[in-house]
Amino acid sequence: MQSEIDSLKAIKYNTKPKIYLFNPNFITDYKGYKLGMSIQEIDRLLAFRKENKYVNSAKEFQDVTKISDSLLKVIC
């Protein structure tokens, strides 16, 4: 019984995390924080969204939030 439990644990820890598609239009404060965005960057995006506008590309996302190239590369 213990060997079966150990094998299931090994399978659990060897799986890779699932990668989801990135949609910046639905970023919350918490999600932005988890992605590594600063408070100012998150606030710029939320202000943009309050105007009923949508981000349609990674370049537009960077223009709106003014995030660094390195963070954009990690996120997208």
PDB file of N, CA and C in Angstrom:
ATOM      1  N   MET A   1       0.822  -1.182   0.000  1.00  0.00           N
ATOM      2  CA  MET A   1       0.000   0.000   0.000  1.00  0.00           C
ATOM      3  C   MET A   1       0.879   1.264   0.000  1.00  0.00           C
ATOM      4  N   GLN A   2       1.925   1.267   0.807  1.00  0.00           N
ATOM      5  CA  GLN A   2       2.803   2.430   0.893  1.00  0.00           C
ATOM      6  C   GLN A   2       3.520   2.684  -0.427  1.00  0.00           C
ATOM      7  N   SER A   3       3.899   1.636  -1.134  1.00  0.00           N
ATOM      8  CA  SER A   3       4.584   1.821  -2.418  1.00  0.00           C
ATOM      9  C   SER A   3       3.648   2.465  -3.443  1.00  0.00           C
ATOM     10  N   GLU A   4       2.379   2.138  -3.385  1.00  0.00           N
ATOM     11  CA  GLU A   4       1.411   2.756  -4.286  1.00  0.00           C
ATOM     12  C   GLU A   4       1.262   4.247  -3.969  1.00  0.00           C
ATOM     13  N   ILE A   5       1.215   4.583  -2.700  1.00  0.00           N
ATOM     14  CA  ILE A   5       1.127   5.985  -2.284  1.00  0.00           C
ATOM     15  C   ILE A   5       2.366   6.744  -2.736  1.00  0.00           C
ATOM     16  N   ASP A   6       3.528   6.136  -2.561  1.00  0.00           N
ATOM     17  CA  ASP A   6       4.777   6.773  -2.978  1.00  0.00           C
ATOM     18  C   ASP A   6       4.816   6.992  -4.486  1.00  0.00           C
ATOM     19  N   SER A   7       4.330   6.025  -5.254  1.00  0.00           N
ATOM     20  CA  SER A   7       4.338   6.182  -6.707  1.00  0.00           C
ATOM     21  C   SER A   7       3.380   7.290  -7.147  1.00  0.00           C
ATOM     22  N   LEU A   8       2.237   7.415  -6.472  1.00  0.00           N
ATOM     23  CA  LEU A   8       1.307   8.492  -6.795  1.00  0.00           C
ATOM     24  C   LEU A   8       1.890   9.858  -6.445  1.00  0.00           C
ATOM     25  N   LYS A   9       2.619   9.931  -5.332  1.00  0.00           N
ATOM     26  CA  LYS A   9       3.274  11.188  -4.961  1.00  0.00           C
ATOM     27  C   LYS A   9       4.340  11.562  -5.986  1.00  0.00           C
ATOM     28  N   ALA A  10       5.081  10.570  -6.471  1.00  0.00           N
ATOM     29  CA  ALA A  10       6.124  10.821  -7.465  1.00  0.00           C
ATOM     30  C   ALA A  10       5.515  11.357  -8.756  1.00  0.00           C
ATOM     31  N   ILE A  11       4.376  10.819  -9.150  1.00  0.00           N
ATOM     32  CA  ILE A  11       3.699  11.301 -10.350  1.00  0.00           C
ATOM     33  C   ILE A  11       3.230  12.736 -10.140  1.00  0.00           C
ATOM     34  N   LYS A  12       2.714  13.006  -8.959  1.00  0.00           N
ATOM     35  CA  LYS A  12       2.211  14.347  -8.654  1.00  0.00           C
ATOM     36  C   LYS A  12       3.327  15.384  -8.749  1.00  0.00           C
ATOM     37  N   TYR A  13       4.494  15.076  -8.234  1.00  0.00           N
ATOM     38  CA  TYR A  13       5.589  16.042  -8.208  1.00  0.00           C
ATOM     39  C   TYR A  13       6.344  16.128  -9.524  1.00  0.00           C
ATOM     40  N   ASN A  14       6.151  15.181 -10.421  1.00  0.00           N
ATOM     41  CA  ASN A  14       6.836  15.213 -11.711  1.00  0.00           C
ATOM     42  C   ASN A  14       6.021  15.903 -12.796  1.00  0.00           C
ATOM     43  N   THR A  15       4.781  16.253 -12.514  1.00  0.00           N
ATOM     44  CA  THR A  15       3.971  16.924 -13.514  1.00  0.00           C
ATOM     45  C   THR A  15       4.373  18.392 -13.627  1.00  0.00           C
ATOM     46  N   LYS A  16       4.264  18.904 -14.826  1.00  0.00           N
ATOM     47  CA  LYS A  16       4.605  20.308 -15.065  1.00  0.00           C
ATOM     48  C   LYS A  16       3.356  21.153 -14.883  1.00  0.00           C
ATOM     49  N   PRO A  17       3.514  22.389 -14.414  1.00  0.00           N
ATOM     50  CA  PRO A  17       2.338  23.245 -14.238  1.00  0.00           C
ATOM     51  C   PRO A  17       1.701  23.567 -15.585  1.00  0.00           C
ATOM     52  N   LYS A  18       0.388  23.683 -15.602  1.00  0.00           N
ATOM     53  CA  LYS A  18      -0.325  23.993 -16.823  1.00  0.00           C
ATOM     54  C   LYS A  18      -0.161  25.476 -17.127  1.00  0.00           C
ATOM     55  N   ILE A  19       0.134  25.785 -18.368  1.00  0.00           N
ATOM     56  CA  ILE A  19       0.314  27.164 -18.801  1.00  0.00           C
ATOM     57  C   ILE A  19      -0.978  27.611 -19.482  1.00  0.00           C
ATOM     58  N   TYR A  20      -1.519  28.713 -19.007  1.00  0.00           N
ATOM     59  CA  TYR A  20      -2.750  29.243 -19.552  1.00  0.00           C
ATOM     60  C   TYR A  20      -2.445  30.399 -20.495  1.00  0.00           C
ATOM     61  N   LEU A  21      -3.356  30.650 -21.421  1.00  0.00           N
ATOM     62  CA  LEU A  21      -3.205  31.789 -22.306  1.00  0.00           C
ATOM     63  C   LEU A  21      -3.309  33.075 -21.497  1.00  0.00           C
ATOM     64  N   PHE A  22      -2.574  34.071 -21.920  1.00  0.00           N
ATOM     65  CA  PHE A  22      -2.519  35.334 -21.195  1.00  0.00           C
ATOM     66  C   PHE A  22      -3.521  36.311 -21.795  1.00  0.00           C
ATOM     67  N   ASN A  23      -4.455  36.780 -20.973  1.00  0.00           N
ATOM     68  CA  ASN A  23      -5.407  37.798 -21.392  1.00  0.00           C
ATOM     69  C   ASN A  23      -5.333  38.943 -20.394  1.00  0.00           C
ATOM     70  N   PRO A  24      -4.651  40.028 -20.751  1.00  0.00           N
ATOM     71  CA  PRO A  24      -4.443  41.126 -19.802  1.00  0.00           C
ATOM     72  C   PRO A  24      -5.704  41.914 -19.477  1.00  0.00           C
ATOM     73  N   ASN A  25      -6.779  41.690 -20.210  1.00  0.00           N
ATOM     74  CA  ASN A  25      -8.001  42.443 -19.962  1.00  0.00           C
ATOM     75  C   ASN A  25      -8.692  42.030 -18.670  1.00  0.00           C
ATOM     76  N   PHE A  26      -8.318  40.907 -18.114  1.00  0.00           N
ATOM     77  CA  PHE A  26      -8.981  40.406 -16.916  1.00  0.00           C
ATOM     78  C   PHE A  26      -8.032  40.273 -15.730  1.00  0.00           C
ATOM     79  N   ILE A  27      -6.993  41.109 -15.703  1.00  0.00           N
ATOM     80  CA  ILE A  27      -6.043  41.080 -14.593  1.00  0.00           C
ATOM     81  C   ILE A  27      -6.641  41.840 -13.406  1.00  0.00           C
ATOM     82  N   THR A  28      -6.611  41.200 -12.264  1.00  0.00           N
ATOM     83  CA  THR A  28      -7.027  41.850 -11.027  1.00  0.00           C
ATOM     84  C   THR A  28      -5.772  42.340 -10.303  1.00  0.00           C
ATOM     85  N   ASP A  29      -5.972  43.042  -9.193  1.00  0.00           N
ATOM     86  CA  ASP A  29      -4.833  43.485  -8.392  1.00  0.00           C
ATOM     87  C   ASP A  29      -3.974  42.293  -7.986  1.00  0.00           C
ATOM     88  N   TYR A  30      -4.625  41.243  -7.531  1.00  0.00           N
ATOM     89  CA  TYR A  30      -3.898  40.067  -7.053  1.00  0.00           C
ATOM     90  C   TYR A  30      -3.132  39.389  -8.184  1.00  0.00           C
ATOM     91  N   LYS A  31      -3.783  39.206  -9.331  1.00  0.00           N
ATOM     92  CA  LYS A  31      -3.112  38.562 -10.461  1.00  0.00           C
ATOM     93  C   LYS A  31      -1.923  39.391 -10.943  1.00  0.00           C
ATOM     94  N   GLY A  32      -2.101  40.702 -10.981  1.00  0.00           N
ATOM     95  CA  GLY A  32      -1.006  41.574 -11.390  1.00  0.00           C
ATOM     96  C   GLY A  32       0.171  41.483 -10.437  1.00  0.00           C
ATOM     97  N   TYR A  33      -0.134  41.421  -9.152  1.00  0.00           N
ATOM     98  CA  TYR A  33       0.912  41.276  -8.134  1.00  0.00           C
ATOM     99  C   TYR A  33       1.643  39.953  -8.313  1.00  0.00           C
ATOM    100  N   LYS A  34       0.890  38.885  -8.557  1.00  0.00           N
ATOM    101  CA  LYS A  34       1.504  37.561  -8.742  1.00  0.00           C
ATOM    102  C   LYS A  34       2.363  37.515 -10.001  1.00  0.00           C
ATOM    103  N   LEU A  35       2.018  38.316 -11.000  1.00  0.00           N
ATOM    104  CA  LEU A  35       2.807  38.365 -12.233  1.00  0.00           C
ATOM    105  C   LEU A  35       4.063  39.211 -12.090  1.00  0.00           C
ATOM    106  N   GLY A  36       4.140  39.998 -11.018  1.00  0.00           N
ATOM    107  CA  GLY A  36       5.321  40.825 -10.788  1.00  0.00           C
ATOM    108  C   GLY A  36       5.148  42.272 -11.190  1.00  0.00           C
ATOM    109  N   MET A  37       3.922  42.683 -11.444  1.00  0.00           N
ATOM    110  CA  MET A  37       3.664  44.068 -11.836  1.00  0.00           C
ATOM    111  C   MET A  37       3.669  44.960 -10.602  1.00  0.00           C
ATOM    112  N   SER A  38       4.068  46.207 -10.795  1.00  0.00           N
ATOM    113  CA  SER A  38       4.031  47.175  -9.694  1.00  0.00           C
ATOM    114  C   SER A  38       2.598  47.691  -9.526  1.00  0.00           C
ATOM    115  N   ILE A  39       2.349  48.364  -8.427  1.00  0.00           N
ATOM    116  CA  ILE A  39       1.023  48.908  -8.151  1.00  0.00           C
ATOM    117  C   ILE A  39       0.642  49.946  -9.199  1.00  0.00           C
ATOM    118  N   GLN A  40       1.600  50.761  -9.601  1.00  0.00           N
ATOM    119  CA  GLN A  40       1.337  51.792 -10.599  1.00  0.00           C
ATOM    120  C   GLN A  40       0.964  51.174 -11.952  1.00  0.00           C
ATOM    121  N   GLU A  41       1.658  50.105 -12.330  1.00  0.00           N
ATOM    122  CA  GLU A  41       1.358  49.438 -13.596  1.00  0.00           C
ATOM    123  C   GLU A  41      -0.043  48.835 -13.579  1.00  0.00           C
ATOM    124  N   ILE A  42      -0.399  48.218 -12.472  1.00  0.00           N
ATOM    125  CA  ILE A  42      -1.730  47.625 -12.341  1.00  0.00           C
ATOM    126  C   ILE A  42      -2.793  48.718 -12.390  1.00  0.00           C
ATOM    127  N   ASP A  43      -2.549  49.830 -11.687  1.00  0.00           N
ATOM    128  CA  ASP A  43      -3.508  50.935 -11.668  1.00  0.00           C
ATOM    129  C   ASP A  43      -3.697  51.540 -13.056  1.00  0.00           C
ATOM    130  N   ARG A  44      -2.615  51.636 -13.841  1.00  0.00           N
ATOM    131  CA  ARG A  44      -2.736  52.159 -15.204  1.00  0.00           C
ATOM    132  C   ARG A  44      -3.633  51.254 -16.042  1.00  0.00           C
ATOM    133  N   LEU A  45      -3.462  49.946 -15.896  1.00  0.00           N
ATOM    134  CA  LEU A  45      -4.276  49.004 -16.652  1.00  0.00           C
ATOM    135  C   LEU A  45      -5.741  49.081 -16.217  1.00  0.00           C
ATOM    136  N   LEU A  46      -5.987  49.146 -14.923  1.00  0.00           N
ATOM    137  CA  LEU A  46      -7.358  49.211 -14.425  1.00  0.00           C
ATOM    138  C   LEU A  46      -8.040  50.520 -14.848  1.00  0.00           C
ATOM    139  N   ALA A  47      -7.299  51.615 -14.884  1.00  0.00           N
ATOM    140  CA  ALA A  47      -7.858  52.890 -15.347  1.00  0.00           C
ATOM    141  C   ALA A  47      -8.209  52.810 -16.833  1.00  0.00           C
ATOM    142  N   PHE A  48      -7.363  52.159 -17.600  1.00  0.00           N
ATOM    143  CA  PHE A  48      -7.606  51.952 -19.032  1.00  0.00           C
ATOM    144  C   PHE A  48      -8.875  51.127 -19.232  1.00  0.00           C
ATOM    145  N   ARG A  49      -9.042  50.087 -18.425  1.00  0.00           N
ATOM    146  CA  ARG A  49     -10.219  49.220 -18.527  1.00  0.00           C
ATOM    147  C   ARG A  49     -11.495  49.937 -18.078  1.00  0.00           C
ATOM    148  N   LYS A  50     -11.390  50.884 -17.150  1.00  0.00           N
ATOM    149  CA  LYS A  50     -12.576  51.628 -16.702  1.00  0.00           C
ATOM    150  C   LYS A  50     -13.154  52.487 -17.816  1.00  0.00           C
ATOM    151  N   GLU A  51     -12.323  52.808 -18.810  1.00  0.00           N
ATOM    152  CA  GLU A  51     -12.785  53.577 -19.965  1.00  0.00           C
ATOM    153  C   GLU A  51     -13.446  52.677 -21.009  1.00  0.00           C
ATOM    154  N   ASN A  52     -13.690  51.421 -20.666  1.00  0.00           N
ATOM    155  CA  ASN A  52     -14.277  50.410 -21.558  1.00  0.00           C
ATOM    156  C   ASN A  52     -13.407  50.145 -22.783  1.00  0.00           C
ATOM    157  N   LYS A  53     -12.115  50.194 -22.602  1.00  0.00           N
ATOM    158  CA  LYS A  53     -11.170  49.879 -23.671  1.00  0.00           C
ATOM    159  C   LYS A  53     -10.547  48.530 -23.368  1.00  0.00           C
ATOM    160  N   TYR A  54     -10.124  47.854 -24.422  1.00  0.00           N
ATOM    161  CA  TYR A  54      -9.500  46.542 -24.281  1.00  0.00           C
ATOM    162  C   TYR A  54      -8.093  46.566 -24.848  1.00  0.00           C
ATOM    163  N   VAL A  55      -7.221  45.796 -24.237  1.00  0.00           N
ATOM    164  CA  VAL A  55      -5.859  45.621 -24.731  1.00  0.00           C
ATOM    165  C   VAL A  55      -5.899  44.513 -25.773  1.00  0.00           C
ATOM    166  N   ASN A  56      -5.371  44.798 -26.965  1.00  0.00           N
ATOM    167  CA  ASN A  56      -5.454  43.833 -28.061  1.00  0.00           C
ATOM    168  C   ASN A  56      -4.118  43.205 -28.447  1.00  0.00           C
ATOM    169  N   SER A  57      -3.024  43.683 -27.885  1.00  0.00           N
ATOM    170  CA  SER A  57      -1.723  43.118 -28.236  1.00  0.00           C
ATOM    171  C   SER A  57      -0.753  43.310 -27.078  1.00  0.00           C
ATOM    172  N   ALA A  58       0.349  42.591 -27.153  1.00  0.00           N
ATOM    173  CA  ALA A  58       1.373  42.720 -26.113  1.00  0.00           C
ATOM    174  C   ALA A  58       1.982  44.119 -26.137  1.00  0.00           C
ATOM    175  N   LYS A  59       2.151  44.675 -27.326  1.00  0.00           N
ATOM    176  CA  LYS A  59       2.711  46.025 -27.450  1.00  0.00           C
ATOM    177  C   LYS A  59       1.775  47.052 -26.817  1.00  0.00           C
ATOM    178  N   GLU A  60       0.486  46.918 -27.073  1.00  0.00           N
ATOM    179  CA  GLU A  60      -0.483  47.841 -26.485  1.00  0.00           C
ATOM    180  C   GLU A  60      -0.524  47.691 -24.963  1.00  0.00           C
ATOM    181  N   PHE A  61      -0.405  46.446 -24.481  1.00  0.00           N
ATOM    182  CA  PHE A  61      -0.348  46.199 -23.042  1.00  0.00           C
ATOM    183  C   PHE A  61       0.848  46.916 -22.426  1.00  0.00           C
ATOM    184  N   GLN A  62       1.990  46.854 -23.101  1.00  0.00           N
ATOM    185  CA  GLN A  62       3.192  47.524 -22.605  1.00  0.00           C
ATOM    186  C   GLN A  62       3.036  49.043 -22.673  1.00  0.00           C
ATOM    187  N   ASP A  63       2.415  49.549 -23.719  1.00  0.00           N
ATOM    188  CA  ASP A  63       2.196  50.994 -23.832  1.00  0.00           C
ATOM    189  C   ASP A  63       1.280  51.515 -22.728  1.00  0.00           C
ATOM    190  N   VAL A  64       0.244  50.743 -22.415  1.00  0.00           N
ATOM    191  CA  VAL A  64      -0.725  51.165 -21.401  1.00  0.00           C
ATOM    192  C   VAL A  64      -0.112  51.095 -20.004  1.00  0.00           C
ATOM    193  N   THR A  65       0.522  49.978 -19.680  1.00  0.00           N
ATOM    194  CA  THR A  65       1.020  49.762 -18.321  1.00  0.00           C
ATOM    195  C   THR A  65       2.428  50.292 -18.105  1.00  0.00           C
ATOM    196  N   LYS A  66       3.186  50.468 -19.197  1.00  0.00           N
ATOM    197  CA  LYS A  66       4.582  50.903 -19.135  1.00  0.00           C
ATOM    198  C   LYS A  66       5.464  49.909 -18.360  1.00  0.00           C
ATOM    199  N   ILE A  67       5.196  48.606 -18.572  1.00  0.00           N
ATOM    200  CA  ILE A  67       6.036  47.589 -17.941  1.00  0.00           C
ATOM    201  C   ILE A  67       7.328  47.452 -18.738  1.00  0.00           C
ATOM    202  N   SER A  68       8.327  46.886 -18.105  1.00  0.00           N
ATOM    203  CA  SER A  68       9.631  46.728 -18.753  1.00  0.00           C
ATOM    204  C   SER A  68       9.569  45.618 -19.797  1.00  0.00           C
ATOM    205  N   ASP A  69      10.522  45.655 -20.716  1.00  0.00           N
ATOM    206  CA  ASP A  69      10.603  44.626 -21.748  1.00  0.00           C
ATOM    207  C   ASP A  69      10.827  43.246 -21.141  1.00  0.00           C
ATOM    208  N   SER A  70      11.656  43.192 -20.096  1.00  0.00           N
ATOM    209  CA  SER A  70      11.958  41.897 -19.490  1.00  0.00           C
ATOM    210  C   SER A  70      10.726  41.288 -18.819  1.00  0.00           C
ATOM    211  N   LEU A  71       9.915  42.095 -18.139  1.00  0.00           N
ATOM    212  CA  LEU A  71       8.698  41.580 -17.514  1.00  0.00           C
ATOM    213  C   LEU A  71       7.692  41.168 -18.584  1.00  0.00           C
ATOM    214  N   LEU A  72       7.587  41.928 -19.651  1.00  0.00           N
ATOM    215  CA  LEU A  72       6.684  41.575 -20.752  1.00  0.00           C
ATOM    216  C   LEU A  72       7.071  40.237 -21.340  1.00  0.00           C
ATOM    217  N   LYS A  73       8.354  40.009 -21.495  1.00  0.00           N
ATOM    218  CA  LYS A  73       8.832  38.751 -22.066  1.00  0.00           C
ATOM    219  C   LYS A  73       8.475  37.565 -21.152  1.00  0.00           C
ATOM    220  N   VAL A  74       8.560  37.775 -19.848  1.00  0.00           N
ATOM    221  CA  VAL A  74       8.215  36.709 -18.886  1.00  0.00           C
ATOM    222  C   VAL A  74       6.717  36.441 -18.891  1.00  0.00           C
ATOM    223  N   ILE A  75       5.919  37.492 -18.928  1.00  0.00           N
ATOM    224  CA  ILE A  75       4.463  37.356 -18.864  1.00  0.00           C
ATOM    225  C   ILE A  75       3.902  36.750 -20.133  1.00  0.00           C
ATOM    226  N   CYS A  76       4.329  37.252 -21.272  1.00  0.00           N
ATOM    227  CA  CYS A  76       3.768  36.791 -22.549  1.00  0.00           C
ATOM    228  C   CYS A  76       4.620  35.684 -23.061  1.00  0.00           C
TER     229      CYS A  76
END
